[in-house]
Coordinates of C-alpha atoms (C1' of nucleotides) in Angstrom, one line a residue:
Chain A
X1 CA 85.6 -21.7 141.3
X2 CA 87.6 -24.5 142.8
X3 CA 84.4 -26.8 143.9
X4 CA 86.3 -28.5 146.9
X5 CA 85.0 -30.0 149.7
X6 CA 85.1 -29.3 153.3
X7 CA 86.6 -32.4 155.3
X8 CA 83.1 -33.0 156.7
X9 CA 81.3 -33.6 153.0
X10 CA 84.4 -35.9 152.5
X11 CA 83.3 -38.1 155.7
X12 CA 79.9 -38.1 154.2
X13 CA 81.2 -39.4 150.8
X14 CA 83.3 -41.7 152.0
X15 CA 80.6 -42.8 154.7
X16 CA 78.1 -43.0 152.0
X17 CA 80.2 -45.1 149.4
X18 CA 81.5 -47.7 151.9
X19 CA 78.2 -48.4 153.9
X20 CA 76.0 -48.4 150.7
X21 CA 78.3 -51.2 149.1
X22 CA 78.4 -52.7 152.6
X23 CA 75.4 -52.7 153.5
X24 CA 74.0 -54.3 149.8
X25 CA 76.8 -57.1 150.2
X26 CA 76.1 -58.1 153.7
X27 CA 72.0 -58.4 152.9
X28 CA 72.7 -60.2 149.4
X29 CA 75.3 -62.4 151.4
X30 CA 72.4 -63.2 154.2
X31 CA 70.3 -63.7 151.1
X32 CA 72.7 -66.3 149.2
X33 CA 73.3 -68.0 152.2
X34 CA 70.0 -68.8 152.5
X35 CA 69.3 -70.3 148.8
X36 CA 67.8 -66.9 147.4
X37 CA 69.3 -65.2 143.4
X38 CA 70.9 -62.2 143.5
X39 CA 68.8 -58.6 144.6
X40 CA 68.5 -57.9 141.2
X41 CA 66.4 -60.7 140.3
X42 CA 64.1 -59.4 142.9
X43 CA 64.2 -55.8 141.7
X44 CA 62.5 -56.7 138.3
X45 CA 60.3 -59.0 139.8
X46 CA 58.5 -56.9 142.5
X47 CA 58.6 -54.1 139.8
X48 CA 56.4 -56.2 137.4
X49 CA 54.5 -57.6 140.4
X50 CA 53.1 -54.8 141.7
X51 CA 52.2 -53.1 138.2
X52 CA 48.3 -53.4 137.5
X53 CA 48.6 -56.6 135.4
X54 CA 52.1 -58.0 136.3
X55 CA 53.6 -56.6 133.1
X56 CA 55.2 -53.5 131.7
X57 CA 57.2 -52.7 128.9
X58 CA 61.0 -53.8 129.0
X59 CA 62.2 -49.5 129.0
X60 CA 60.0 -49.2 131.9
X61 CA 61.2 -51.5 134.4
X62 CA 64.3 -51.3 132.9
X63 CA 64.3 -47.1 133.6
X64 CA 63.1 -47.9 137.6
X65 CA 65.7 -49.8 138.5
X66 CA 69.1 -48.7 137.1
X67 CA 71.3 -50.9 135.0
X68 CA 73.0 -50.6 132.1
X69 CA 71.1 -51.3 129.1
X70 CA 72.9 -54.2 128.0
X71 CA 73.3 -55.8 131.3
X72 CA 69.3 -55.4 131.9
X73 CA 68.6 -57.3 128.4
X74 CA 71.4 -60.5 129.8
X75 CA 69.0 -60.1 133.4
X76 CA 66.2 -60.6 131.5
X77 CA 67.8 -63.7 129.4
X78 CA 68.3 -65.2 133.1
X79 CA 65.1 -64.6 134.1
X80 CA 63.4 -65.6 131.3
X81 CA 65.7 -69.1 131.4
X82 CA 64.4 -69.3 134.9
X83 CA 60.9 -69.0 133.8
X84 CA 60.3 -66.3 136.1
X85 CA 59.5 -63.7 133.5
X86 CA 58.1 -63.7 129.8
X87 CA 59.3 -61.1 127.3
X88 CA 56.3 -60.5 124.2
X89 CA 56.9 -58.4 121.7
X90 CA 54.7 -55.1 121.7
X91 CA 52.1 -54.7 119.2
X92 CA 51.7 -50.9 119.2
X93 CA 55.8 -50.5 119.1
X94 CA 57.4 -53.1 117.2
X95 CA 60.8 -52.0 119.1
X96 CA 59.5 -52.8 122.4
X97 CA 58.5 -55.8 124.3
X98 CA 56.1 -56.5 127.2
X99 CA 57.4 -58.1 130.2
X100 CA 55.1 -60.4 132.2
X101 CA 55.8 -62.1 135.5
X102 CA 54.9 -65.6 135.6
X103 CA 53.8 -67.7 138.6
X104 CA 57.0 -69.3 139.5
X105 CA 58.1 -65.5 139.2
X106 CA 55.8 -64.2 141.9
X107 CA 56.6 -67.1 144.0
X108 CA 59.9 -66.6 144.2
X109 CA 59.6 -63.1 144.9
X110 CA 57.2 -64.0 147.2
X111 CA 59.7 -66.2 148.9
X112 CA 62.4 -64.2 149.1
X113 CA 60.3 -61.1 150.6
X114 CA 60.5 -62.7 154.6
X115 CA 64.3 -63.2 153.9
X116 CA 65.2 -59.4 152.5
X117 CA 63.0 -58.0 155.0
X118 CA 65.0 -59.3 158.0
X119 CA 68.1 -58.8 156.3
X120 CA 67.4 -55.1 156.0
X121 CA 66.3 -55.2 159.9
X122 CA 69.6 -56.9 160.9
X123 CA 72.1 -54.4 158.9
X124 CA 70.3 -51.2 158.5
X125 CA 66.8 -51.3 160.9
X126 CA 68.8 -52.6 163.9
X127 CA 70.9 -49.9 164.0
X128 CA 68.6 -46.6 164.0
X129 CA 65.7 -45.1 165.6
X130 CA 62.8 -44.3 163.9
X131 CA 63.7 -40.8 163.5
X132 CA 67.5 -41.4 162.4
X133 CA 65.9 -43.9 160.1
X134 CA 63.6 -41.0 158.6
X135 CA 66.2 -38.0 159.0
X136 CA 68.6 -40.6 156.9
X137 CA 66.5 -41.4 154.4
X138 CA 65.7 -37.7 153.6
X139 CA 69.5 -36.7 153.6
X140 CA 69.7 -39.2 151.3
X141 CA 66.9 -38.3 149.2
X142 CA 68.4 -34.9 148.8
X143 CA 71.0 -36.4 146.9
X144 CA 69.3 -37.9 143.6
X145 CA 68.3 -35.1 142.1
X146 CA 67.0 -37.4 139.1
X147 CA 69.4 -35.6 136.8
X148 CA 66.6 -34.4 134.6
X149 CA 63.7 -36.9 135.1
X150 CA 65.9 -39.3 132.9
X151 CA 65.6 -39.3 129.3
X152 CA 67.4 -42.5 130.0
X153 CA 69.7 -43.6 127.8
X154 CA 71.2 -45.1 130.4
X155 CA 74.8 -46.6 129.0
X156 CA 75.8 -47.0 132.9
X157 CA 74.8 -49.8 135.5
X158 CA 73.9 -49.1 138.7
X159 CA 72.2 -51.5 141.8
X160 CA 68.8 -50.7 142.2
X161 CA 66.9 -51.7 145.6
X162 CA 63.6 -52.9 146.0
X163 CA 61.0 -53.3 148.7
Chain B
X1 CA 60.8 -62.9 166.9
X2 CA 60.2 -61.9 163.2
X3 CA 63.0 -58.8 163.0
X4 CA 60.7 -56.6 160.0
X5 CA 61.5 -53.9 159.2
X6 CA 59.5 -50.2 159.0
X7 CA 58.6 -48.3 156.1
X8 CA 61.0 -46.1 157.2
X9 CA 63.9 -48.5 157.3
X10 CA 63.0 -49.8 154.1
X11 CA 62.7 -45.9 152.9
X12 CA 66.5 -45.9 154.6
X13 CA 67.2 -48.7 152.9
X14 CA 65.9 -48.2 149.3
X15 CA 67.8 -44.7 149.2
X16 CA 70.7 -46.2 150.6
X17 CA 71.8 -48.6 148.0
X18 CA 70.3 -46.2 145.3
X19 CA 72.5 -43.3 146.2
X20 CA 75.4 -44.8 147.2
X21 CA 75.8 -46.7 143.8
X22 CA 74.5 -43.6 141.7
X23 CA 77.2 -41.1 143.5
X24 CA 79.9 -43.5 143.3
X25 CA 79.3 -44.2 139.7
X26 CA 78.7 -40.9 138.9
X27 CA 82.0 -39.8 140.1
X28 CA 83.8 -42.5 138.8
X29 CA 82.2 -41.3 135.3
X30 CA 83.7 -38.0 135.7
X31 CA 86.7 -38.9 136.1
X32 CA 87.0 -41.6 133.5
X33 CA 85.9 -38.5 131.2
X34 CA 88.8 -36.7 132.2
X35 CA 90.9 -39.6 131.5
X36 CA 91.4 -41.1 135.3
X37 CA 91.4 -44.8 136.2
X38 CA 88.9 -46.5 138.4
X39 CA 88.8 -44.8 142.0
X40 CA 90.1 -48.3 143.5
X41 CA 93.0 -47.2 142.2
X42 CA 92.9 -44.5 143.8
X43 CA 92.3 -46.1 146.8
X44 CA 95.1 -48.0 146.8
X45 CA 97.8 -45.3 146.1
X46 CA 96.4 -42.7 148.9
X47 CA 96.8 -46.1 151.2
X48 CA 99.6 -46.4 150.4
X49 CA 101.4 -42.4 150.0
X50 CA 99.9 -41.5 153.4
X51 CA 101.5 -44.5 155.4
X52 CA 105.1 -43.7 156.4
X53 CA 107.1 -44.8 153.8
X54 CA 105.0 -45.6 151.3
X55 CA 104.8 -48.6 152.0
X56 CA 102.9 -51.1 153.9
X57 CA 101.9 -54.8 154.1
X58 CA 99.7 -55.9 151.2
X59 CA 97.4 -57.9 153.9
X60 CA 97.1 -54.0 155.6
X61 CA 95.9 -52.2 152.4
X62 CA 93.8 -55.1 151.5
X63 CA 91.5 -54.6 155.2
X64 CA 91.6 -51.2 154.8
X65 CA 89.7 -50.9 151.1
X66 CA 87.4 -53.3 151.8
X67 CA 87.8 -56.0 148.7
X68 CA 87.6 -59.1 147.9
X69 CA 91.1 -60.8 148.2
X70 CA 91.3 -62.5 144.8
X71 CA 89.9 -59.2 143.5
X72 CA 92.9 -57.5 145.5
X73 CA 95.7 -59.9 143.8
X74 CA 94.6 -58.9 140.6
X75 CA 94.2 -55.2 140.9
X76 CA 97.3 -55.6 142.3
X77 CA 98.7 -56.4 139.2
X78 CA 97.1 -54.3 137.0
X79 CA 98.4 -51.8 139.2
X80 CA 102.2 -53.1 139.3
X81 CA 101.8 -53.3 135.7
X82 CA 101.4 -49.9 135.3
X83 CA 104.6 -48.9 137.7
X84 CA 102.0 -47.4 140.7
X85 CA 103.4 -49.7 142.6
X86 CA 105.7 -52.4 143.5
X87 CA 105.2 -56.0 145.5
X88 CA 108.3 -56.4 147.7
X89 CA 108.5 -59.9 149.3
X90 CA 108.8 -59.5 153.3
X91 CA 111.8 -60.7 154.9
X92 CA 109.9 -61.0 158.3
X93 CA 107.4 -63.3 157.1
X94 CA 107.8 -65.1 153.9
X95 CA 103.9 -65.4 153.1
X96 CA 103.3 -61.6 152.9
X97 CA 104.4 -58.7 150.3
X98 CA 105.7 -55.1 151.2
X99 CA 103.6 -52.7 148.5
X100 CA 105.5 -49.6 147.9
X101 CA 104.0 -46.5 146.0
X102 CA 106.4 -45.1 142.9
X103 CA 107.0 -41.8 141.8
X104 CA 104.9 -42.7 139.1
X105 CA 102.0 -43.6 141.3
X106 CA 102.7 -40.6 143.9
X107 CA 102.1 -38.2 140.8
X108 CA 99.0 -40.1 139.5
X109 CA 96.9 -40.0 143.0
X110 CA 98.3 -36.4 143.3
X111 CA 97.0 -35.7 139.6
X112 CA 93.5 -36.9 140.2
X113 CA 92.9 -35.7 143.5
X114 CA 91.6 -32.0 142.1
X115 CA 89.2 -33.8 139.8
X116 CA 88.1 -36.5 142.9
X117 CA 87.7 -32.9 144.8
X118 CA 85.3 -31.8 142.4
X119 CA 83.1 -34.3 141.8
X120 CA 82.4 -35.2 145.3
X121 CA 81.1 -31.7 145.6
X122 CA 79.6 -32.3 142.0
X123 CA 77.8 -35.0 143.4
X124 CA 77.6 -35.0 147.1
X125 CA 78.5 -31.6 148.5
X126 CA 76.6 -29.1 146.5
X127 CA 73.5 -30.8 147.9
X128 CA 74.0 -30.6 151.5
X129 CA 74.9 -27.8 154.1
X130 CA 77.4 -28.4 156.7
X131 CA 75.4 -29.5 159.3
X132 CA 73.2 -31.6 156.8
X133 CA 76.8 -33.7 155.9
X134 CA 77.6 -33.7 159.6
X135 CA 74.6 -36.0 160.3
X136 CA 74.4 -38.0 157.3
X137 CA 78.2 -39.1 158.0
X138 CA 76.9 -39.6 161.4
X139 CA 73.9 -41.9 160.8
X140 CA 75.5 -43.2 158.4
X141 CA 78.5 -44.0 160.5
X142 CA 76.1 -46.0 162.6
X143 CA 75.7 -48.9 160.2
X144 CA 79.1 -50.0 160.0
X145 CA 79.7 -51.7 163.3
X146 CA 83.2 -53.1 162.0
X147 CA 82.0 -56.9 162.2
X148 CA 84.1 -57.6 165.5
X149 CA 87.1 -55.8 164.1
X150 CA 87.8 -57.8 161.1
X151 CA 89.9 -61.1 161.0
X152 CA 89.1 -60.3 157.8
X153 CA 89.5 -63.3 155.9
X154 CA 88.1 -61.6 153.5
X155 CA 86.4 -63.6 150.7
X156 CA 83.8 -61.1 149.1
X157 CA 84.3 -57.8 147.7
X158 CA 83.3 -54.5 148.2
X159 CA 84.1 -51.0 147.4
X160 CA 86.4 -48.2 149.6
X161 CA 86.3 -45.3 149.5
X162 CA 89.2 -42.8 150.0
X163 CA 89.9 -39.1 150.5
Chain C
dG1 C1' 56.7 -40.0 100.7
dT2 C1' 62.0 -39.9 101.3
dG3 C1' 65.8 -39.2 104.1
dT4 C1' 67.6 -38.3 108.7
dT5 C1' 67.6 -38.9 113.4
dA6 C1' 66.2 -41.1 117.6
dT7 C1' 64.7 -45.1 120.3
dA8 C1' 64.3 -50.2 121.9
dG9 C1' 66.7 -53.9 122.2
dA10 C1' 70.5 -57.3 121.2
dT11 C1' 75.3 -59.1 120.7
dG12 C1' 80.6 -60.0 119.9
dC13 C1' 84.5 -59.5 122.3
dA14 C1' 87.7 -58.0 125.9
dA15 C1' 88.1 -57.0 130.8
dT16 C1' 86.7 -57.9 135.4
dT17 C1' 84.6 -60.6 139.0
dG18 C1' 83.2 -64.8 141.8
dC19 C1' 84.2 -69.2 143.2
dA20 C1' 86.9 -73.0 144.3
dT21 C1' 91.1 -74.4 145.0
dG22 C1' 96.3 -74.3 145.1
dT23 C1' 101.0 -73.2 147.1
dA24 C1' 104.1 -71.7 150.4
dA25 C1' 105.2 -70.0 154.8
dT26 C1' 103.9 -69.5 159.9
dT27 C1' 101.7 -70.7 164.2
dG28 C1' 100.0 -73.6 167.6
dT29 C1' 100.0 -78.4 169.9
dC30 C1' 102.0 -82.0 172.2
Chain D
dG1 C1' 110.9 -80.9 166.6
dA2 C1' 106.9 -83.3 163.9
dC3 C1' 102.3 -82.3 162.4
dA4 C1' 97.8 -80.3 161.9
dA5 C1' 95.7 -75.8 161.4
dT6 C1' 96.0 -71.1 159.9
dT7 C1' 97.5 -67.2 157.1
dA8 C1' 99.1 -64.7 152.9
dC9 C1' 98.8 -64.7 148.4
dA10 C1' 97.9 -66.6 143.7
dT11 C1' 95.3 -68.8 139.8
dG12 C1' 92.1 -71.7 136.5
dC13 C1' 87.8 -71.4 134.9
dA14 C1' 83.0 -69.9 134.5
dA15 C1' 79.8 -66.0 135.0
dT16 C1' 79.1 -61.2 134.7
dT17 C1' 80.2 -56.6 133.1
dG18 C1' 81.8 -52.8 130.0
dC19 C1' 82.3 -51.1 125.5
dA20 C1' 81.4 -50.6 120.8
dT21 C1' 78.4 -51.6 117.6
dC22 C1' 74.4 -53.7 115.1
dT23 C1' 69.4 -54.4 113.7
dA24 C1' 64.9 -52.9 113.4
dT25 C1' 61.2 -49.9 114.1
dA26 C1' 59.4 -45.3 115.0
dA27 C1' 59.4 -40.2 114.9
dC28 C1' 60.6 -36.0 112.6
dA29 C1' 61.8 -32.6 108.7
dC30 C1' 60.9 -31.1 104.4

DNA sequence: GTGTTATAGATGCAATTGCATGTAATTGTC
DNA sequence: GACAATTACATGCAATTGCATCTATAACAC
């Protein structure tokens, strides 16, 4: 049981590596240019914006958007600096804290939103139809098969993307 | 002129960046488990043991993976260090270095090529038919309009990917 | 309850990356 | 040809990342 590919899923890997790192680059490029932090500033943001009170615990967000553990709790230090976030400690798990967005948090995010959105239209929406945009996405989709709904102990980092 | 984007772009998007960086990463685990170094290594030696002599211009290898040129200098070195490769100084044009695979790094690619194998159908392949990868390189392929063919001047980094 | 194991988060240190800038050789201009 | 601009590559230093490990609390086994 060899497990090789034919020459076509090798175009696709190689497609998918260098377009995905591309692609990221050129929109957090646009994004720099323009006075804006890094995507992953944004990723923890919009995930604690758009959770019912603007706060969840640290695993949770940390879980959604895939990072290394001990690059996520140096994010947060950076955030938290920035006053964009506040970490408080949980009561019910005296492990665990609560991260809450704070105004200056949802305004940045806020201000960054116009900016990311055209960046996305200029290297990825630009280039596809509707329905290459849809038939991508689901190719793609079939891809992360969640490796076992994450019992996360995630040790690796990863880029996470937002919207 | 506001260039948004549709929930279907953003869809395109999101999945993009998430499984590019989730394959790549989890190839690059595998073969770090079975003892490999980093696939920009990789990278670099197939550039390099395809081209006619092994050898090409370091300024050629550099456009070709796609990193950031300070980046390049010192993976360079790392790479020199371990007798992959070698940095010739051109005799044509004084500025620029000849890099030359060695036996060494000939027997390395060559060495982790069955494991690369593997866990692109580990990761990408097993999840796709034929046509399925046909279409995604495709689409895919349509994001990447080459930035007017490069002058590359190159001052960010990125991530190749080889075969 | 006590001891073992698992989970949430943090941190010291080495390696890598980003950024600004430097050096040397080449090309273009007049 | 002299001189400014460009190109190829290198490097000092700060910021970020990876790795191993640590602390503290919670969950489990008996």
């Amino acid at each position: 049981m060899p497990a090789t590919s034919s020459d076509l899923v090798q175009l696709a890997w190689a497609n998918l590596v260098r377009t995905g790192s591309t692609a990221f680059q050129r929109v957090e490029e646009d994004l720099k240019r323009l006075g804006h932090p890094p995507l992953s500033w944004y990723d923890v943001l919009w995930e604690l914006e758009r959770a019912p009170e603007g706060a969840l615990q640290q695993s949770e967000v940390q879980a959604r958007i895939l990072i290394a553990q001990y690059n996520f709790t140096r994010l947060l230090d950076r955030l938290e600096k920035a006053d964009l976030i506040r970490r408080v400690p949980c009561k019910i798990d005296g492990r665990s804290n609560v991260l809450h967005i704070t105004d200056t948090g949802r305004a940045l995010r806020r201000g960054m939103w116009p900016d990311y959105d055209a960046a996305i239209f200029e290297h990825v929406g630009r280039h596809l139809q509707e329905g290459e945009a849809e038939t991508l996405a689901g190719l793609l989709g079939k891809l992360l098969p969640d490796r076992g709904k994450l019992p996360l102990k995630t040790r690796q980092s990863s880029r996470g993307a937002g919207t």
